[in-house]
Structure formats: structure tokens, C-alpha cells
Amino acid sequence: MPGGFVMSDAARGQLHTRVHDDVVGHAPPGTEAPDIRLKPLLLTGLFIVVFTAVTIGGLRYYYNRQGLGPLVQTARMFPAPRLQQSPAADLAEMLRDQRAKLDGYAWIDRANGIARMPIEEAMRRLAARGNAAYAAPLQPERTPALGSRGGASSRVLSPGAGPGAVSTPVSTGPGIGAR
């Protein structure tokens, strides 16, 4: 080949030849149209973008132009009542009271021995007890009363009775139930 270009045999078989199939509709080699026509595709995309922009603009114009209906009144705002003479001083006093409760000792229920202590002291005592601090407190053993759901009973529950109702077995007479 001229120009020093050497083509392999495998590459030669892949080149177009002058033979084409008119029945299938192939174009002659070198004249085949691209797979996708670009102009209709771009025009469709442009139409979608323009349509979306016009629709959004129209909706914004419509909703901004619409006012309240003739029967709708605007809400009236009343001034807030003045319940505190000095809100900043009241807040400071409330925070001071809460801090005193958190940092001091006091009885909550003296009869039952329930007291309040500072948070730091409570955390120190809890940490000193270790894992035992999280154990459930000892509870006295309770035995359910006879006839209750938790206790044994020699009585038979009647089928239609409500919760907790008990009855004794009923004996049948000589003519009942015998056939």
C-alpha cells in the first residue's frame, strides 16, 4: 500500500465494500445517516424547558395576584397582656430558687424518710456503691390470698362469672342430665 500503511488481513475484512443490500434498506457505504436525528431531540428538550418555565411563571403570577376573598378578614392582633412588671428579675429569681433546690438539702417527706440532696453528693454516693446501686431493693414476700388469681383455691370458677368471682360446684338432681 502506498504511504507505508500496512493493513492486516483481519482489518481488511471489516472494511466496507461496494456491495450493499437494497432489500433490507441499507444505504451505500459512506452515506449512512447517524443513528439519532439531533434536531428533533434538541427541539423537544427545549420545548419541555420552555413549557415548564412558562407554567411555573404563570402559576406564580396567578397566586401572587390573588388576594383574600371578599368574605375573608385579616386576623386582628391584640396586644399581649402585661402579666409581669419585670420579667428579667422574675426569671432571675426563678433560676435562683431552682438552683437552691438542686444544691441544697431539704425534706420531701419527713414521715417516710425521703429527703433531697445536692446532685453532686447524690452522684458521689451512687458511684461509691458501685454495681450494688443498681440492684432492685429487697421486697417482702407476699402470699396471695386464697381465691385470688395468684393463690390456690378449692373452689371452682363459674364459666360466666366476672373476674374474681368464685362459686362452689353445683350438684345435679336425680332427673337432670340422665337420659
PDB file of C-alpha atoms in Angstrom:
ATOM      1  CA  MET A   1       0.000   0.000   0.000  1.00  0.00           C
ATOM      2  CA  PRO A   2       1.258   3.484  -0.670  1.00  0.00           C
ATOM      3  CA  GLY A   3       2.439   5.678   2.180  1.00  0.00           C
ATOM      4  CA  GLY A   4       3.795   2.800   4.233  1.00  0.00           C
ATOM      5  CA  PHE A   5       0.411   1.910   5.788  1.00  0.00           C
ATOM      6  CA  VAL A   6       0.120  -1.838   6.139  1.00  0.00           C
ATOM      7  CA  MET A   7      -3.267  -3.360   6.914  1.00  0.00           C
ATOM      8  CA  SER A   8      -3.710  -6.801   8.413  1.00  0.00           C
ATOM      9  CA  ASP A   9      -5.959  -9.383   6.826  1.00  0.00           C
ATOM     10  CA  ALA A  10      -8.402  -9.227   9.728  1.00  0.00           C
ATOM     11  CA  ALA A  11      -8.795  -5.467   9.289  1.00  0.00           C
ATOM     12  CA  ARG A  12      -9.364  -5.829   5.551  1.00  0.00           C
ATOM     13  CA  GLY A  13     -12.436  -7.978   6.151  1.00  0.00           C
ATOM     14  CA  GLN A  14     -14.008  -5.236   8.248  1.00  0.00           C
ATOM     15  CA  LEU A  15     -13.903  -2.536   5.603  1.00  0.00           C
ATOM     16  CA  HIS A  16     -16.992  -1.586   3.670  1.00  0.00           C
ATOM     17  CA  THR A  17     -17.175  -2.918   0.204  1.00  0.00           C
ATOM     18  CA  ARG A  18     -19.249  -1.610  -2.665  1.00  0.00           C
ATOM     19  CA  VAL A  19     -21.805  -4.370  -2.096  1.00  0.00           C
ATOM     20  CA  HIS A  20     -24.924  -3.329  -0.175  1.00  0.00           C
ATOM     21  CA  ASP A  21     -28.296  -4.905   0.409  1.00  0.00           C
ATOM     22  CA  ASP A  22     -31.135  -2.821  -1.062  1.00  0.00           C
ATOM     23  CA  VAL A  23     -33.808  -5.200   0.195  1.00  0.00           C
ATOM     24  CA  VAL A  24     -33.021  -4.558   3.859  1.00  0.00           C
ATOM     25  CA  GLY A  25     -32.707  -0.827   3.267  1.00  0.00           C
ATOM     26  CA  HIS A  26     -29.021  -0.279   3.859  1.00  0.00           C
ATOM     27  CA  ALA A  27     -27.573   2.852   2.380  1.00  0.00           C
ATOM     28  CA  PRO A  28     -24.475   2.623   0.219  1.00  0.00           C
ATOM     29  CA  PRO A  29     -21.244   2.678   2.283  1.00  0.00           C
ATOM     30  CA  GLY A  30     -20.211   6.124   3.487  1.00  0.00           C
ATOM     31  CA  THR A  31     -23.708   7.579   3.105  1.00  0.00           C
ATOM     32  CA  GLU A  32     -25.360   6.015   6.154  1.00  0.00           C
ATOM     33  CA  ALA A  33     -27.234   8.549   8.297  1.00  0.00           C
ATOM     34  CA  PRO A  34     -26.393   8.876  12.009  1.00  0.00           C
ATOM     35  CA  ASP A  35     -28.462   6.741  14.412  1.00  0.00           C
ATOM     36  CA  ILE A  36     -30.169   9.689  16.108  1.00  0.00           C
ATOM     37  CA  ARG A  37     -31.514  12.797  14.473  1.00  0.00           C
ATOM     38  CA  LEU A  38     -30.267  15.579  16.715  1.00  0.00           C
ATOM     39  CA  LYS A  39     -32.535  18.479  15.691  1.00  0.00           C
ATOM     40  CA  PRO A  40     -35.892  16.961  16.816  1.00  0.00           C
ATOM     41  CA  LEU A  41     -34.318  15.767  20.064  1.00  0.00           C
ATOM     42  CA  LEU A  42     -32.955  19.229  20.900  1.00  0.00           C
ATOM     43  CA  LEU A  43     -36.217  20.925  19.924  1.00  0.00           C
ATOM     44  CA  THR A  44     -38.201  18.551  22.174  1.00  0.00           C
ATOM     45  CA  GLY A  45     -35.890  19.239  25.123  1.00  0.00           C
ATOM     46  CA  LEU A  46     -36.100  22.989  24.518  1.00  0.00           C
ATOM     47  CA  PHE A  47     -39.906  22.778  24.343  1.00  0.00           C
ATOM     48  CA  ILE A  48     -40.042  20.939  27.695  1.00  0.00           C
ATOM     49  CA  VAL A  49     -37.803  23.537  29.384  1.00  0.00           C
ATOM     50  CA  VAL A  50     -39.767  26.491  27.959  1.00  0.00           C
ATOM     51  CA  PHE A  51     -43.129  24.887  28.831  1.00  0.00           C
ATOM     52  CA  THR A  52     -42.014  24.229  32.423  1.00  0.00           C
ATOM     53  CA  ALA A  53     -40.688  27.782  32.854  1.00  0.00           C
ATOM     54  CA  VAL A  54     -43.871  29.343  31.438  1.00  0.00           C
ATOM     55  CA  THR A  55     -46.072  27.124  33.629  1.00  0.00           C
ATOM     56  CA  ILE A  56     -44.161  27.962  36.814  1.00  0.00           C
ATOM     57  CA  GLY A  57     -44.135  31.662  35.954  1.00  0.00           C
ATOM     58  CA  GLY A  58     -47.873  31.622  35.226  1.00  0.00           C
ATOM     59  CA  LEU A  59     -48.678  29.879  38.499  1.00  0.00           C
ATOM     60  CA  ARG A  60     -46.535  32.337  40.469  1.00  0.00           C
ATOM     61  CA  TYR A  61     -48.239  35.269  38.758  1.00  0.00           C
ATOM     62  CA  TYR A  62     -51.688  33.779  39.449  1.00  0.00           C
ATOM     63  CA  TYR A  63     -51.065  33.069  43.154  1.00  0.00           C
ATOM     64  CA  ASN A  64     -49.339  36.426  43.792  1.00  0.00           C
ATOM     65  CA  ARG A  65     -52.187  38.268  42.091  1.00  0.00           C
ATOM     66  CA  GLN A  66     -54.894  36.503  44.088  1.00  0.00           C
ATOM     67  CA  GLY A  67     -55.907  38.370  47.215  1.00  0.00           C
ATOM     68  CA  LEU A  68     -58.085  37.278  50.045  1.00  0.00           C
ATOM     69  CA  GLY A  69     -61.677  36.630  49.091  1.00  0.00           C
ATOM     70  CA  PRO A  70     -64.390  39.164  49.873  1.00  0.00           C
ATOM     71  CA  LEU A  71     -65.587  37.155  52.901  1.00  0.00           C
ATOM     72  CA  VAL A  72     -62.170  36.601  54.462  1.00  0.00           C
ATOM     73  CA  GLN A  73     -60.954  39.086  57.044  1.00  0.00           C
ATOM     74  CA  THR A  74     -57.388  39.533  58.114  1.00  0.00           C
ATOM     75  CA  ALA A  75     -56.582  38.340  61.624  1.00  0.00           C
ATOM     76  CA  ARG A  76     -56.550  41.053  64.261  1.00  0.00           C
ATOM     77  CA  MET A  77     -53.565  41.085  66.567  1.00  0.00           C
ATOM     78  CA  PHE A  78     -54.282  42.126  70.133  1.00  0.00           C
ATOM     79  CA  PRO A  79     -51.514  43.413  72.381  1.00  0.00           C
ATOM     80  CA  ALA A  80     -50.136  40.846  74.809  1.00  0.00           C
ATOM     81  CA  PRO A  81     -51.207  41.287  78.439  1.00  0.00           C
ATOM     82  CA  ARG A  82     -48.638  42.637  80.858  1.00  0.00           C
ATOM     83  CA  LEU A  83     -48.567  39.899  83.497  1.00  0.00           C
ATOM     84  CA  GLN A  84     -45.134  40.678  84.913  1.00  0.00           C
ATOM     85  CA  GLN A  85     -43.761  44.007  85.990  1.00  0.00           C
ATOM     86  CA  SER A  86     -40.133  42.963  85.483  1.00  0.00           C
ATOM     87  CA  PRO A  87     -39.756  39.677  83.547  1.00  0.00           C
ATOM     88  CA  ALA A  88     -35.942  39.681  83.778  1.00  0.00           C
ATOM     89  CA  ALA A  89     -35.994  39.945  87.581  1.00  0.00           C
ATOM     90  CA  ASP A  90     -38.699  37.254  87.807  1.00  0.00           C
ATOM     91  CA  LEU A  91     -36.612  34.918  85.642  1.00  0.00           C
ATOM     92  CA  ALA A  92     -33.500  35.535  87.740  1.00  0.00           C
ATOM     93  CA  GLU A  93     -35.458  34.801  90.939  1.00  0.00           C
ATOM     94  CA  MET A  94     -36.917  31.594  89.488  1.00  0.00           C
ATOM     95  CA  LEU A  95     -33.477  30.379  88.373  1.00  0.00           C
ATOM     96  CA  ARG A  96     -32.042  31.226  91.819  1.00  0.00           C
ATOM     97  CA  ASP A  97     -34.826  29.194  93.515  1.00  0.00           C
ATOM     98  CA  GLN A  98     -34.271  26.220  91.207  1.00  0.00           C
ATOM     99  CA  ARG A  99     -30.511  26.331  91.793  1.00  0.00           C
ATOM    100  CA  ALA A 100     -31.082  26.407  95.573  1.00  0.00           C
ATOM    101  CA  LYS A 101     -33.272  23.290  95.280  1.00  0.00           C
ATOM    102  CA  LEU A 102     -30.604  21.486  93.245  1.00  0.00           C
ATOM    103  CA  ASP A 103     -27.727  22.473  95.529  1.00  0.00           C
ATOM    104  CA  GLY A 104     -29.312  22.162  98.980  1.00  0.00           C
ATOM    105  CA  TYR A 105     -30.692  19.630 101.448  1.00  0.00           C
ATOM    106  CA  ALA A 106     -34.396  19.531 102.334  1.00  0.00           C
ATOM    107  CA  TRP A 107     -37.082  17.122 103.464  1.00  0.00           C
ATOM    108  CA  ILE A 108     -39.543  15.995 100.812  1.00  0.00           C
ATOM    109  CA  ASP A 109     -41.486  13.586 103.068  1.00  0.00           C
ATOM    110  CA  ARG A 110     -40.157  13.519 106.625  1.00  0.00           C
ATOM    111  CA  ALA A 111     -42.622  10.797 107.736  1.00  0.00           C
ATOM    112  CA  ASN A 112     -41.303   8.332 105.127  1.00  0.00           C
ATOM    113  CA  GLY A 113     -37.691   9.473 105.362  1.00  0.00           C
ATOM    114  CA  ILE A 114     -37.442  10.955 101.842  1.00  0.00           C
ATOM    115  CA  ALA A 115     -35.003  13.854 101.573  1.00  0.00           C
ATOM    116  CA  ARG A 116     -33.497  15.950  98.796  1.00  0.00           C
ATOM    117  CA  MET A 117     -29.715  16.301  98.478  1.00  0.00           C
ATOM    118  CA  PRO A 118     -27.376  18.121  96.065  1.00  0.00           C
ATOM    119  CA  ILE A 119     -26.794  16.419  92.712  1.00  0.00           C
ATOM    120  CA  GLU A 120     -23.033  16.197  93.186  1.00  0.00           C
ATOM    121  CA  GLU A 121     -23.440  14.461  96.559  1.00  0.00           C
ATOM    122  CA  ALA A 122     -26.019  12.023  95.158  1.00  0.00           C
ATOM    123  CA  MET A 123     -23.712  11.138  92.252  1.00  0.00           C
ATOM    124  CA  ARG A 124     -20.772  10.634  94.640  1.00  0.00           C
ATOM    125  CA  ARG A 125     -22.810   8.295  96.870  1.00  0.00           C
ATOM    126  CA  LEU A 126     -24.144   6.347  93.877  1.00  0.00           C
ATOM    127  CA  ALA A 127     -20.637   5.905  92.458  1.00  0.00           C
ATOM    128  CA  ALA A 128     -19.328   4.756  95.860  1.00  0.00           C
ATOM    129  CA  ARG A 129     -21.899   1.938  95.959  1.00  0.00           C
ATOM    130  CA  GLY A 130     -20.791   0.570  92.561  1.00  0.00           C
ATOM    131  CA  ASN A 131     -22.955  -2.080  90.879  1.00  0.00           C
ATOM    132  CA  ALA A 132     -24.955  -2.598  94.063  1.00  0.00           C
ATOM    133  CA  ALA A 133     -26.500   0.825  93.470  1.00  0.00           C
ATOM    134  CA  TYR A 134     -28.471  -0.567  90.544  1.00  0.00           C
ATOM    135  CA  ALA A 135     -29.807  -3.702  92.298  1.00  0.00           C
ATOM    136  CA  ALA A 136     -33.523  -3.883  92.952  1.00  0.00           C
ATOM    137  CA  PRO A 137     -34.472  -3.092  96.536  1.00  0.00           C
ATOM    138  CA  LEU A 138     -35.456  -6.031  98.717  1.00  0.00           C
ATOM    139  CA  GLN A 139     -39.190  -6.617  98.708  1.00  0.00           C
ATOM    140  CA  PRO A 140     -41.120  -8.529 101.358  1.00  0.00           C
ATOM    141  CA  GLU A 141     -42.529 -11.820 100.123  1.00  0.00           C
ATOM    142  CA  ARG A 142     -46.252 -11.601  99.626  1.00  0.00           C
ATOM    143  CA  THR A 143     -48.551 -14.600  99.607  1.00  0.00           C
ATOM    144  CA  PRO A 144     -51.693 -14.115  97.530  1.00  0.00           C
ATOM    145  CA  ALA A 145     -54.987 -14.610  99.292  1.00  0.00           C
ATOM    146  CA  LEU A 146     -56.987 -17.766  98.653  1.00  0.00           C
ATOM    147  CA  GLY A 147     -59.353 -17.368  95.750  1.00  0.00           C
ATOM    148  CA  SER A 148     -57.280 -14.732  94.017  1.00  0.00           C
ATOM    149  CA  ARG A 149     -55.728 -15.399  90.627  1.00  0.00           C
ATOM    150  CA  GLY A 150     -52.312 -15.940  92.167  1.00  0.00           C
ATOM    151  CA  GLY A 151     -53.375 -18.183  95.052  1.00  0.00           C
ATOM    152  CA  ALA A 152     -54.610 -21.767  95.260  1.00  0.00           C
ATOM    153  CA  SER A 153     -58.314 -22.304  95.598  1.00  0.00           C
ATOM    154  CA  SER A 154     -60.523 -25.284  96.265  1.00  0.00           C
ATOM    155  CA  ARG A 155     -63.467 -23.571  94.699  1.00  0.00           C
ATOM    156  CA  VAL A 156     -64.440 -23.817  91.033  1.00  0.00           C
ATOM    157  CA  LEU A 157     -64.858 -20.699  88.933  1.00  0.00           C
ATOM    158  CA  SER A 158     -68.209 -20.446  87.241  1.00  0.00           C
ATOM    159  CA  PRO A 159     -67.960 -20.086  83.449  1.00  0.00           C
ATOM    160  CA  GLY A 160     -69.920 -16.828  83.126  1.00  0.00           C
ATOM    161  CA  ALA A 161     -68.630 -15.110  86.249  1.00  0.00           C
ATOM    162  CA  GLY A 162     -66.581 -11.961  86.110  1.00  0.00           C
ATOM    163  CA  PRO A 163     -63.031 -11.527  87.397  1.00  0.00           C
ATOM    164  CA  GLY A 164     -62.544 -12.627  90.983  1.00  0.00           C
ATOM    165  CA  ALA A 165     -65.920 -14.354  91.244  1.00  0.00           C
ATOM    166  CA  VAL A 166     -65.890 -17.883  92.663  1.00  0.00           C
ATOM    167  CA  SER A 167     -68.585 -20.431  93.240  1.00  0.00           C
ATOM    168  CA  THR A 168     -68.864 -23.939  94.605  1.00  0.00           C
ATOM    169  CA  PRO A 169     -69.717 -26.905  92.352  1.00  0.00           C
ATOM    170  CA  VAL A 170     -73.430 -27.454  91.924  1.00  0.00           C
ATOM    171  CA  SER A 171     -74.753 -30.993  92.333  1.00  0.00           C
ATOM    172  CA  THR A 172     -77.290 -32.151  89.796  1.00  0.00           C
ATOM    173  CA  GLY A 173     -80.582 -33.633  90.878  1.00  0.00           C
ATOM    174  CA  PRO A 174     -81.750 -37.163  90.073  1.00  0.00           C
ATOM    175  CA  GLY A 175     -83.626 -36.240  86.880  1.00  0.00           C
ATOM    176  CA  ILE A 176     -81.151 -33.715  85.449  1.00  0.00           C
ATOM    177  CA  GLY A 177     -78.576 -34.905  82.995  1.00  0.00           C
ATOM    178  CA  ALA A 178     -79.673 -38.592  83.000  1.00  0.00           C
ATOM    179  CA  ARG A 179     -81.131 -39.993  79.815  1.00  0.00           C
TER     180      ARG A 179
END
